[in-house]
Amino acid sequence: MKARLPQGMGKGSSGNMNQMLKQAQQMQNKITALQEDLEQREFSASVGGGAVDITINGKREVLSLSIKPEVVDPDDVEMLQDLVMSAFNEAVHNLDEVSDAEMSELTGGVSFPGLV
């Protein structure tokens, strides 16, 4: 006895699967390219009215840090620490916003856990 497959489940379905795999690979290549591009970009933030400026790259590495001399008070080190942390966090936030927006545009709004 010969088994019958439902209509559309014969030879044509492997072609559809191959097409889906090809599209998935293309999407993965685009995502990888976007991630590499983001890693090369620079993201900056300034806090305290320009008292502290910081620039990071897409890998979240600090590239530059500028502190105005007038905010360096030996009696208030905590304020300077807060300004530096705030500047860094704002730069990371800027990176995340750009990354999320561009990834959403690339994927059509579909979220892929673990990416960027």
mmCIF file of C-alpha atoms in Angstrom:
data_model
loop_
_atom_site.group_PDB
_atom_site.id
_atom_site.type_symbol
_atom_site.label_atom_id
_atom_site.label_comp_id
_atom_site.label_asym_id
_atom_site.label_seq_id
_atom_site.Cartn_x
_atom_site.Cartn_y
_atom_site.Cartn_z
ATOM 1 C CA MET A 1 0.000 0.000 0.000
ATOM 2 C CA LYS A 2 1.334 3.391 -0.949
ATOM 3 C CA ALA A 3 0.999 6.256 1.534
ATOM 4 C CA ARG A 4 -0.397 9.505 0.267
ATOM 5 C CA LEU A 5 0.644 12.893 1.527
ATOM 6 C CA PRO A 6 -1.851 15.730 1.733
ATOM 7 C CA GLN A 7 -1.855 18.014 -1.245
ATOM 8 C CA GLY A 8 0.972 20.537 -1.079
ATOM 9 C CA MET A 9 3.111 18.301 1.151
ATOM 10 C CA GLY A 10 5.018 16.628 -1.623
ATOM 11 C CA LYS A 11 8.104 17.855 -3.410
ATOM 12 C CA GLY A 12 7.064 21.501 -3.183
ATOM 13 C CA SER A 13 7.280 21.696 0.613
ATOM 14 C CA SER A 14 11.029 21.067 0.660
ATOM 15 C CA GLY A 15 11.399 24.003 -1.701
ATOM 16 C CA ASN A 16 9.451 26.180 0.724
ATOM 17 C CA MET A 17 11.630 25.017 3.607
ATOM 18 C CA ASN A 18 14.785 25.759 1.644
ATOM 19 C CA GLN A 19 13.448 29.220 0.835
ATOM 20 C CA MET A 20 12.664 29.843 4.522
ATOM 21 C CA LEU A 21 16.143 28.704 5.544
ATOM 22 C CA LYS A 22 17.688 30.957 2.912
ATOM 23 C CA GLN A 23 15.670 33.933 4.178
ATOM 24 C CA ALA A 24 16.643 33.141 7.780
ATOM 25 C CA GLN A 25 20.322 33.048 6.788
ATOM 26 C CA GLN A 26 19.995 36.371 4.979
ATOM 27 C CA MET A 27 18.352 37.894 8.064
ATOM 28 C CA GLN A 28 21.132 36.532 10.280
ATOM 29 C CA ASN A 29 23.754 38.033 7.956
ATOM 30 C CA LYS A 30 22.031 41.432 8.099
ATOM 31 C CA ILE A 31 21.785 41.275 11.901
ATOM 32 C CA THR A 32 25.469 40.355 12.193
ATOM 33 C CA ALA A 33 26.415 43.229 9.883
ATOM 34 C CA LEU A 34 24.326 45.657 11.945
ATOM 35 C CA GLN A 35 25.924 44.454 15.180
ATOM 36 C CA GLU A 36 29.409 44.905 13.712
ATOM 37 C CA ASP A 37 28.468 48.368 12.455
ATOM 38 C CA LEU A 38 27.138 49.400 15.878
ATOM 39 C CA GLU A 39 30.342 48.223 17.561
ATOM 40 C CA GLN A 40 32.327 50.673 15.407
ATOM 41 C CA ARG A 41 30.141 53.702 16.151
ATOM 42 C CA GLU A 42 30.658 56.231 18.909
ATOM 43 C CA PHE A 43 28.008 57.378 21.386
ATOM 44 C CA SER A 44 28.438 60.433 23.594
ATOM 45 C CA ALA A 45 26.759 62.027 26.562
ATOM 46 C CA SER A 46 27.258 65.168 28.583
ATOM 47 C CA VAL A 47 25.966 65.768 32.122
ATOM 48 C CA GLY A 48 26.143 68.480 34.727
ATOM 49 C CA GLY A 49 25.847 71.246 32.166
ATOM 50 C CA GLY A 50 28.904 69.948 30.318
ATOM 51 C CA ALA A 51 30.899 69.255 33.483
ATOM 52 C CA VAL A 52 31.463 65.655 32.397
ATOM 53 C CA ASP A 53 31.552 64.416 28.794
ATOM 54 C CA ILE A 54 32.001 60.788 27.836
ATOM 55 C CA THR A 55 32.263 58.898 24.560
ATOM 56 C CA ILE A 56 31.863 55.138 24.273
ATOM 57 C CA ASN A 57 31.825 52.737 21.365
ATOM 58 C CA GLY A 58 29.215 50.117 20.525
ATOM 59 C CA LYS A 59 31.099 47.608 22.653
ATOM 60 C CA ARG A 60 30.433 49.878 25.650
ATOM 61 C CA GLU A 61 34.126 50.704 25.974
ATOM 62 C CA VAL A 62 35.022 54.203 27.146
ATOM 63 C CA LEU A 63 36.891 56.045 24.393
ATOM 64 C CA SER A 64 37.167 59.424 26.066
ATOM 65 C CA LEU A 65 36.253 61.122 29.313
ATOM 66 C CA SER A 66 36.440 64.850 29.920
ATOM 67 C CA ILE A 67 35.965 66.423 33.357
ATOM 68 C CA LYS A 68 35.965 70.183 33.854
ATOM 69 C CA PRO A 69 38.414 71.188 36.606
ATOM 70 C CA GLU A 70 35.793 73.159 38.508
ATOM 71 C CA VAL A 71 33.846 69.986 39.358
ATOM 72 C CA VAL A 72 36.891 68.332 40.915
ATOM 73 C CA ASP A 73 36.324 69.054 44.605
ATOM 74 C CA PRO A 74 38.370 66.882 46.984
ATOM 75 C CA ASP A 75 35.684 67.440 49.604
ATOM 76 C CA ASP A 76 32.925 66.138 47.319
ATOM 77 C CA VAL A 77 34.305 63.146 45.452
ATOM 78 C CA GLU A 78 30.871 61.495 45.508
ATOM 79 C CA MET A 79 29.394 64.212 43.285
ATOM 80 C CA LEU A 80 32.119 63.649 40.691
ATOM 81 C CA GLN A 81 31.574 59.892 40.840
ATOM 82 C CA ASP A 82 27.837 60.407 40.325
ATOM 83 C CA LEU A 83 28.469 62.666 37.329
ATOM 84 C CA VAL A 84 30.812 60.138 35.697
ATOM 85 C CA MET A 85 28.379 57.266 36.273
ATOM 86 C CA SER A 86 25.494 59.353 34.988
ATOM 87 C CA ALA A 87 27.405 60.306 31.833
ATOM 88 C CA PHE A 88 28.365 56.693 31.164
ATOM 89 C CA ASN A 89 24.816 55.454 31.733
ATOM 90 C CA GLU A 90 23.410 58.130 29.425
ATOM 91 C CA ALA A 91 25.866 57.167 26.669
ATOM 92 C CA VAL A 92 24.863 53.501 27.049
ATOM 93 C CA HIS A 93 21.211 54.544 26.907
ATOM 94 C CA ASN A 94 21.914 56.409 23.651
ATOM 95 C CA LEU A 95 23.591 53.295 22.236
ATOM 96 C CA ASP A 96 20.673 51.085 23.276
ATOM 97 C CA GLU A 97 18.104 53.422 21.712
ATOM 98 C CA VAL A 98 19.925 53.482 18.373
ATOM 99 C CA SER A 99 20.527 49.733 18.488
ATOM 100 C CA ASP A 100 16.893 48.929 19.310
ATOM 101 C CA ALA A 101 15.548 51.271 16.626
ATOM 102 C CA GLU A 102 17.820 49.951 13.886
ATOM 103 C CA MET A 103 17.301 46.313 14.862
ATOM 104 C CA SER A 104 13.529 46.837 14.901
ATOM 105 C CA GLU A 105 13.706 48.414 11.454
ATOM 106 C CA LEU A 106 15.781 45.494 10.167
ATOM 107 C CA THR A 107 13.557 42.779 11.643
ATOM 108 C CA GLY A 108 10.258 44.494 10.976
ATOM 109 C CA GLY A 109 9.607 44.867 14.709
ATOM 110 C CA VAL A 110 10.031 41.172 15.492
ATOM 111 C CA SER A 111 12.066 40.675 18.664
ATOM 112 C CA PHE A 112 14.799 38.047 18.769
ATOM 113 C CA PRO A 113 15.924 37.412 22.374
ATOM 114 C CA GLY A 114 19.653 37.665 22.912
ATOM 115 C CA LEU A 115 20.376 39.930 19.970
ATOM 116 C CA VAL A 116 22.085 43.269 20.538
#
